Structures are given as structure tokens and as C-alpha cells.
Tab-separated table of C-alpha atoms (C1' of nucleotides) in Angstrom:
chain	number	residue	atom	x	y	z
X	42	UNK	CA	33.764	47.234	26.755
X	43	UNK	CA	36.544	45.597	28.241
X	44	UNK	CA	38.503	48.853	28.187
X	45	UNK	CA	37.580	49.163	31.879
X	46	UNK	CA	38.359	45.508	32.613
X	47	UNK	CA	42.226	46.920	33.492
X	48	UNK	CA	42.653	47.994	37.621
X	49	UNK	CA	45.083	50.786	36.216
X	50	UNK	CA	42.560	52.181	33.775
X	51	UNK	CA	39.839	52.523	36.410
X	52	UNK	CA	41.944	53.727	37.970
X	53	UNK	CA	42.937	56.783	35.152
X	54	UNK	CA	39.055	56.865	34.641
X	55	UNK	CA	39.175	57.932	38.635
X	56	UNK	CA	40.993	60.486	38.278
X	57	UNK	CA	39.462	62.125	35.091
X	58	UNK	CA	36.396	61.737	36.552
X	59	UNK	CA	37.546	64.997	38.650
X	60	UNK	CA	38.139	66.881	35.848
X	61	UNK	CA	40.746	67.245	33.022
X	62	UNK	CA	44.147	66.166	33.713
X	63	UNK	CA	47.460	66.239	31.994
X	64	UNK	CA	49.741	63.099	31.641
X	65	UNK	CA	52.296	64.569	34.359
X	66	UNK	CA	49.490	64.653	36.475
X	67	UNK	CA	47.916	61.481	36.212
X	68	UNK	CA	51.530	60.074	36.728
X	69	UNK	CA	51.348	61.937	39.643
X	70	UNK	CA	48.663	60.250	41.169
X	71	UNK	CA	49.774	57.118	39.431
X	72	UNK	CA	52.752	55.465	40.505
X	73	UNK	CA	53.482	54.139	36.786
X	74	UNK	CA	55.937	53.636	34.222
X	75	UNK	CA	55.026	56.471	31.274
X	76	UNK	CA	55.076	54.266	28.791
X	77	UNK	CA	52.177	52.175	30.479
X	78	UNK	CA	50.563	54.830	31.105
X	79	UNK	CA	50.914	55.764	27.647
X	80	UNK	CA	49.413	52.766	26.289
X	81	UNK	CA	46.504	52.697	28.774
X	82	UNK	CA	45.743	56.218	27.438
X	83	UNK	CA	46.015	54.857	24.110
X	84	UNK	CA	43.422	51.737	24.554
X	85	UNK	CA	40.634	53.908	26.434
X	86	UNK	CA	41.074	56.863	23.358
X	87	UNK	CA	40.417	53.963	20.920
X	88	UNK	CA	37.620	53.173	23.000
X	89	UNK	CA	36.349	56.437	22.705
X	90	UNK	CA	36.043	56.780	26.208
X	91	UNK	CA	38.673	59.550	26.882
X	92	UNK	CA	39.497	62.691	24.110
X	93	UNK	CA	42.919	64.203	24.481
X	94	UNK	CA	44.091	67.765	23.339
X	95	UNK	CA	47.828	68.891	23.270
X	96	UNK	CA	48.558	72.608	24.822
X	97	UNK	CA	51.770	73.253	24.393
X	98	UNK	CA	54.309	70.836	25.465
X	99	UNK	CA	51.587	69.203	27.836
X	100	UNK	CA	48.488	66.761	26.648
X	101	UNK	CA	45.448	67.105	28.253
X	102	UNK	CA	42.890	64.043	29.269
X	103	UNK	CA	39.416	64.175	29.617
X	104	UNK	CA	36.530	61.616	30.210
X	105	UNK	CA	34.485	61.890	26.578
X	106	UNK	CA	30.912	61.795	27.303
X	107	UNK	CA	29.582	60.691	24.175
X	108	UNK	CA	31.457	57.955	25.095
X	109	UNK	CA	30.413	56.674	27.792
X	110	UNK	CA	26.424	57.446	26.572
X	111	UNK	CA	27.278	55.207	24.136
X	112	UNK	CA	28.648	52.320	26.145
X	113	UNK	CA	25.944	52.236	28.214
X	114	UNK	CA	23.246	52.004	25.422
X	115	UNK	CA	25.587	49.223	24.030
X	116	UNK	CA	25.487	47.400	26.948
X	117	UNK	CA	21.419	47.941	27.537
X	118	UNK	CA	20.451	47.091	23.640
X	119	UNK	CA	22.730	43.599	24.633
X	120	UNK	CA	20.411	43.110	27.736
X	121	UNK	CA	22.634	44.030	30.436
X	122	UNK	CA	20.641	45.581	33.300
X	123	UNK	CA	21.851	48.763	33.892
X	124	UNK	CA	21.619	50.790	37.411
X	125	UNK	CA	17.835	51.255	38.166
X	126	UNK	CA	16.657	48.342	35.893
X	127	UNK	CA	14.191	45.734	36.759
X	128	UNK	CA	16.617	42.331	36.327
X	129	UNK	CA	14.429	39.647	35.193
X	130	UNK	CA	14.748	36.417	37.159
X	131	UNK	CA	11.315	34.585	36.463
X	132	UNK	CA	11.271	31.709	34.165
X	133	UNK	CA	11.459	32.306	30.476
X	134	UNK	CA	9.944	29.533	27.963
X	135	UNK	CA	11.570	26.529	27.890
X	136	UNK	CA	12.201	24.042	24.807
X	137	UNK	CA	14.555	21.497	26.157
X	138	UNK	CA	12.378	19.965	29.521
X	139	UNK	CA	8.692	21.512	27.648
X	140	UNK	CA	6.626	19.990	30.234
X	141	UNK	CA	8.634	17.651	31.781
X	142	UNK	CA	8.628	19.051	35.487
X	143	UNK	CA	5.901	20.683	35.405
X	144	UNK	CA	5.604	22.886	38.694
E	114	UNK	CA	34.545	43.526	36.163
E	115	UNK	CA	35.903	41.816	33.301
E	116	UNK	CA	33.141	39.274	33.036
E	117	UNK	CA	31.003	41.317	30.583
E	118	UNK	CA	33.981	42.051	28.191
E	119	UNK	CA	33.661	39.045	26.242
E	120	UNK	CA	31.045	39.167	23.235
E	121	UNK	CA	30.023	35.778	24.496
E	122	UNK	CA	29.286	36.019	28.051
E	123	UNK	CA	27.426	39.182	26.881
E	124	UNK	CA	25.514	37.443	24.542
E	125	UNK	CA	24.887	34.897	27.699
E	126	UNK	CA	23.648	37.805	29.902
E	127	UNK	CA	21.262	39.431	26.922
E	128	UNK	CA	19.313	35.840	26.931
E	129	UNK	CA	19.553	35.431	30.694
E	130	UNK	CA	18.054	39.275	30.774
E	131	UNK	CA	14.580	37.443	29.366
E	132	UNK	CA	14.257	35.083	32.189
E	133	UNK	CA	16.155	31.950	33.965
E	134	UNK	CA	16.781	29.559	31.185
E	135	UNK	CA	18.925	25.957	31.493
E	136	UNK	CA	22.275	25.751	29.729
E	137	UNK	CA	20.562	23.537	26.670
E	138	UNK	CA	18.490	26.631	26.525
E	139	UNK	CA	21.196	29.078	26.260
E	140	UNK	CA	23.457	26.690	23.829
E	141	UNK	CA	20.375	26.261	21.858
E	142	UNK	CA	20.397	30.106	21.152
E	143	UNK	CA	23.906	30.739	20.879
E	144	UNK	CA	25.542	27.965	18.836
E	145	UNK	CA	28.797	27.155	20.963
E	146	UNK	CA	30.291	24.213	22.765
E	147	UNK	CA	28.887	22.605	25.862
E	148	UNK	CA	32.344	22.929	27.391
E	149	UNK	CA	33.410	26.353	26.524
E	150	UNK	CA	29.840	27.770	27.283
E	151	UNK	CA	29.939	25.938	30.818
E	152	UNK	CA	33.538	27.893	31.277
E	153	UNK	CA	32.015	31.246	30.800
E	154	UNK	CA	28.994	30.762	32.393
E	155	UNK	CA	31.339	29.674	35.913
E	156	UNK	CA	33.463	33.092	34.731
E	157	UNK	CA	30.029	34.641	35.622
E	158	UNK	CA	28.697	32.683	37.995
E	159	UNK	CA	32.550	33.827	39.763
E	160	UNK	CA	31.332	37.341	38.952
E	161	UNK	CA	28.382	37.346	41.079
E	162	UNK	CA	26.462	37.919	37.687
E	163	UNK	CA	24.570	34.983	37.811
E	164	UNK	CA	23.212	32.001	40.430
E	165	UNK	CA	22.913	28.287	39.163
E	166	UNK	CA	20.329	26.230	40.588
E	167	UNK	CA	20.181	22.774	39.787
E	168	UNK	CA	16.291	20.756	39.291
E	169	UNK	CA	16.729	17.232	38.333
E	170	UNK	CA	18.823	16.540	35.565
E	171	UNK	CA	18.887	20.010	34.393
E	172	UNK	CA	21.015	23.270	35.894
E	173	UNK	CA	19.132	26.525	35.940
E	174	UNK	CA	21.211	29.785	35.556
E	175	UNK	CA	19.307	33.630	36.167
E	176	UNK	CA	20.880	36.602	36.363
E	177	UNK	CA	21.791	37.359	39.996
E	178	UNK	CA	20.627	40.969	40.479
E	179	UNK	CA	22.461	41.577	44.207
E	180	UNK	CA	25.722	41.149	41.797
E	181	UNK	CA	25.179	43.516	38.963
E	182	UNK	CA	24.117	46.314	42.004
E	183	UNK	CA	27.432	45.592	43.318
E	184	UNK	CA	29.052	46.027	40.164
E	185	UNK	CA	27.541	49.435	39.490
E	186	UNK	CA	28.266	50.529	43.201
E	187	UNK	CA	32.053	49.431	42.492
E	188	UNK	CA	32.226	51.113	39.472
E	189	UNK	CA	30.528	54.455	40.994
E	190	UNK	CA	33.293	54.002	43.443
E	191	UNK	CA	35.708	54.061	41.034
E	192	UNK	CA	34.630	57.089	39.687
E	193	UNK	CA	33.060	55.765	36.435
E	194	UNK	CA	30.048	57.809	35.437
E	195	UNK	CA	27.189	55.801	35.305
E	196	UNK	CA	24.154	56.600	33.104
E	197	UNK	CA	22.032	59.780	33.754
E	198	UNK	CA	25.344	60.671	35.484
E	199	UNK	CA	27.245	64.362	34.762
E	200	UNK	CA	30.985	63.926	33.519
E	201	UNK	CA	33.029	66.450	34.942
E	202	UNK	CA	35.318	67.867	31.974
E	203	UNK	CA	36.497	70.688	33.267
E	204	UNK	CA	39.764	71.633	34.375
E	205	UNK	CA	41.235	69.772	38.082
E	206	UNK	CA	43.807	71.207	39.830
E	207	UNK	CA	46.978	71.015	38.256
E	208	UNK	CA	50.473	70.505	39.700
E	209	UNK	CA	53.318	70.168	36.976
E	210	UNK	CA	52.039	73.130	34.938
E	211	UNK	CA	51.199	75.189	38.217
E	212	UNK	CA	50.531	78.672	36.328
E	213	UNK	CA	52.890	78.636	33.639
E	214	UNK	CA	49.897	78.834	31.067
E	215	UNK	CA	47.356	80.707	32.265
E	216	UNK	CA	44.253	80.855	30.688
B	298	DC	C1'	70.987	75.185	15.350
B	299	DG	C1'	71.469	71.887	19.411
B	300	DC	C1'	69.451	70.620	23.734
B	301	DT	C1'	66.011	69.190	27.105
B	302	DA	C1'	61.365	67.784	28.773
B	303	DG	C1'	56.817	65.663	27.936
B	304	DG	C1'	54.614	61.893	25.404
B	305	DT	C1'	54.288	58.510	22.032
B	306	DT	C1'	55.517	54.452	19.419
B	307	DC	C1'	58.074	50.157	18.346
B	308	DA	C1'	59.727	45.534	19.296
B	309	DA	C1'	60.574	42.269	22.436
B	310	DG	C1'	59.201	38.954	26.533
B	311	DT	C1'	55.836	37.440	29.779
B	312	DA	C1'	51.391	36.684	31.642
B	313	DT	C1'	46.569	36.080	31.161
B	314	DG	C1'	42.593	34.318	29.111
B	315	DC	C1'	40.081	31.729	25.487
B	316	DT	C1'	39.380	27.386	23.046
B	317	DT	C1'	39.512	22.451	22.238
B	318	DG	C1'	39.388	17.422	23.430
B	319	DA	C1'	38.952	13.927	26.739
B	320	DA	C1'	37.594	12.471	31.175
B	321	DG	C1'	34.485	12.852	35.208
B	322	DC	C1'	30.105	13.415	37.975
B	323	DA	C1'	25.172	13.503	39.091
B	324	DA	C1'	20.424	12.171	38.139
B	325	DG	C1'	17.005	9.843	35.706
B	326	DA	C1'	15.833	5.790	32.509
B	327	DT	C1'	16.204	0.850	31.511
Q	95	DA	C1'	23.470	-2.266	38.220
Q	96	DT	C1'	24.043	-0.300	33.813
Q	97	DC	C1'	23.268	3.082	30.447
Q	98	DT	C1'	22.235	7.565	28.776
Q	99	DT	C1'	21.649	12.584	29.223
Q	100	DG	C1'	23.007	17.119	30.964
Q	101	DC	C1'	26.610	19.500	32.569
Q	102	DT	C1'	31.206	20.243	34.655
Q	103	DT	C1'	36.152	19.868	35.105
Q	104	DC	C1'	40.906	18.902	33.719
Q	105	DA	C1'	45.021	19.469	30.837
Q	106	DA	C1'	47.094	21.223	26.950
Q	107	DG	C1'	47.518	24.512	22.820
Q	108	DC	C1'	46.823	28.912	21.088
Q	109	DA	C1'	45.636	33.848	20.966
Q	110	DT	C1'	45.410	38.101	23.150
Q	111	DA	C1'	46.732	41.629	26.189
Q	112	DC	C1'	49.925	43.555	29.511
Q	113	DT	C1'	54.635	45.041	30.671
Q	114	DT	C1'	59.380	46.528	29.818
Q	115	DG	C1'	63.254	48.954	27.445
Q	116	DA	C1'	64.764	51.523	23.701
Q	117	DA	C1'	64.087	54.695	19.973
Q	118	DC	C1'	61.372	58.494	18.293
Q	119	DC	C1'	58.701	62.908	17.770
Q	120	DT	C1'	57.117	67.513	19.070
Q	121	DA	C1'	57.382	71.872	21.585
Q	122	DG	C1'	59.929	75.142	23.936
Q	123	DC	C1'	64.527	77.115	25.424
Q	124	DG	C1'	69.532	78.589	24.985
DNA sequence: CGCTAGGTTCAAGTATGCTTGAAGCAAGAT
DNA sequence: ATCTTGCTTCAAGCATACTTGAACCTAGCG
């Protein structure tokens, strides 16, 4: 998590999310020093959440689905309600006021 | 964003995901300090993630459902796949490479 | 080979966010 | 009113992450 806390990775994640992209491209649609860029790439690989491949003098981006299958089951096995989930708002049991205001 | 990238305010959200619960309740399941836990439970309640209610002596905090939706819808905006969601890895259009290495 | 272009990495400064301790506020108990 | 409990807020220290500039590496070209 976190790796999509950034506005400027979203906004890299936006523009993978139409498909691969080289760094000359995102830069493109960017407006961003290369070096950031560079180290935002760097932060969502180790994140797992983008793969990269080099074709010749050019380094290709993609989104990594495994990835993102896998942040999403991290965040649902911590209890995060995910799109289309019931989120519980009832009253769990309590120890601190047990029957104190009783409703 | 931002406010589920911290172990502890996700740890916050997994025992909120059972049911509302009063801050003793949450501090007696995750062993922190009053103080810092009321600082990330305000980062959340900032969020939208959760609503605070207060009965008697006690504040009530439940996840706030309208606020995780609106995350999601953000992040779909964004272009972040969401679960059950294909991610596009094929090739965009390209601009800096425009037919030099054709496939 | 030397040279250039595309990307990365390193080391620095700055900003942001987390953590701690003390003070403050509200509501019930005495 | 005074005290205690539950929780919040403030101010300061510390850690982390972002940003910038320079050096570096690889691939292709002359």
C-alpha cells in the first residue's frame, strides 16, 4: 500500500492503465523531471505493482496484474471493505461500557 | 487516499470492519497510545473513512461506508484497476518510438 | 573507438508525516 | 463545585519520503 498514496504515481498508474508505455512516453503525458519520474517508477516496481522490460534503447512499463490481485486480497484479509462489500456498521461487543447504557 | 497506508490505521479499519466499537475498545485491541491512536483515527475520520459519534462519556467510531465508495470511485477514476477488473497490458499508442521498431 | 540519447542511481536538501509528552475539554460521579 | 474518566488537541522532536542536481550506465550510431 501506500505506493498509490503519491498524486504523480496515480497518476503513472493512469496512464498504464491504457496499455504499456515507455518512459519517453509517460514523460510525455507527464510534465516531470526524469529523474522523478524515475524514482516513482522505481517505488511502484518494488511494490510489485508495475513490471518493466527494456527493448532496445527504450524501457517499457506495464501495470503487473498479479500485483494488484494481490493488493487487494491484502487489503480484504486486513478488513478493508473492498468495492461491492457489505461495510459493517452495527455494534460489535463491547468490554469497556458492558452494560452500562444499555439501549 | 493515503489514510490506509499506515499499518496502524489499517489495523484500526480491520477492527472497525467487525462493527462500531469506542476508542477504549480499539486501544484495548491494538496496544498503542491514547494520543497517537486519537491522531490517526481524526487522519481517518479526515478521510471520510470513518464517522465518530459521541454517547455519554464515551466516542463511538464505525466505518463510514459513503467514504470508502468514494474512494473506490476516485481511484476507478484514476484509472486504478479495481478487483474483478481487466488490466490492460498491451501495447498504447506510442509517440517517441513512432515505428522505428516494428514488431 | 568516441559520441549521443534514454534511463537509472547517488548524494544532498527540503518537506511531510509519525510519535511523544503535557495541557485541555466534556460528561458523569462524588 | 470538585474530581475522575474518556478522549482530544497542542507543541516539539524525530523519522520518512519527496525533490533536485550531478554522475553513471547501457544501447545504438558515426
Amino acid at each position: 500500500m501506500g505506493a498509490l498514496a503519491d498524486p504523480l504515481r496515480l497518476a503513472i498508474v493512469g496512464v498504464l492503465s491504457r496499455g504499456e508505455h515507455c518512459v519517453c512516453d509517460i514523460r510525455a503525458e507527464l510534465p516531470v523531471a526524469e529523474n522523478l519520474l524515475s524514482y516513482h517508477l522505481r517505488v511502484l516496481r518494488e511494490a510489485k505493482l508495475l513490471t518493466a522490460t527494456r527493448q532496445g534503447r527504450w524501457v517499457y512499463y506495464r501495470l503487473d496484474p498479479d500485483g494488484f490481485a494481490a493488493l487487494w486480497a491484502a487489503l480484504a484479509a486486513a478488513g478493508v471493505p473492498l468495492p461491492g462489500e457489505a461495510v459493517a456498521t452495527g455494534r460489535a461487543g463491547r468490554s469497556c461500557a458492558e452494560g452500562e447504557v444499555a439501549p
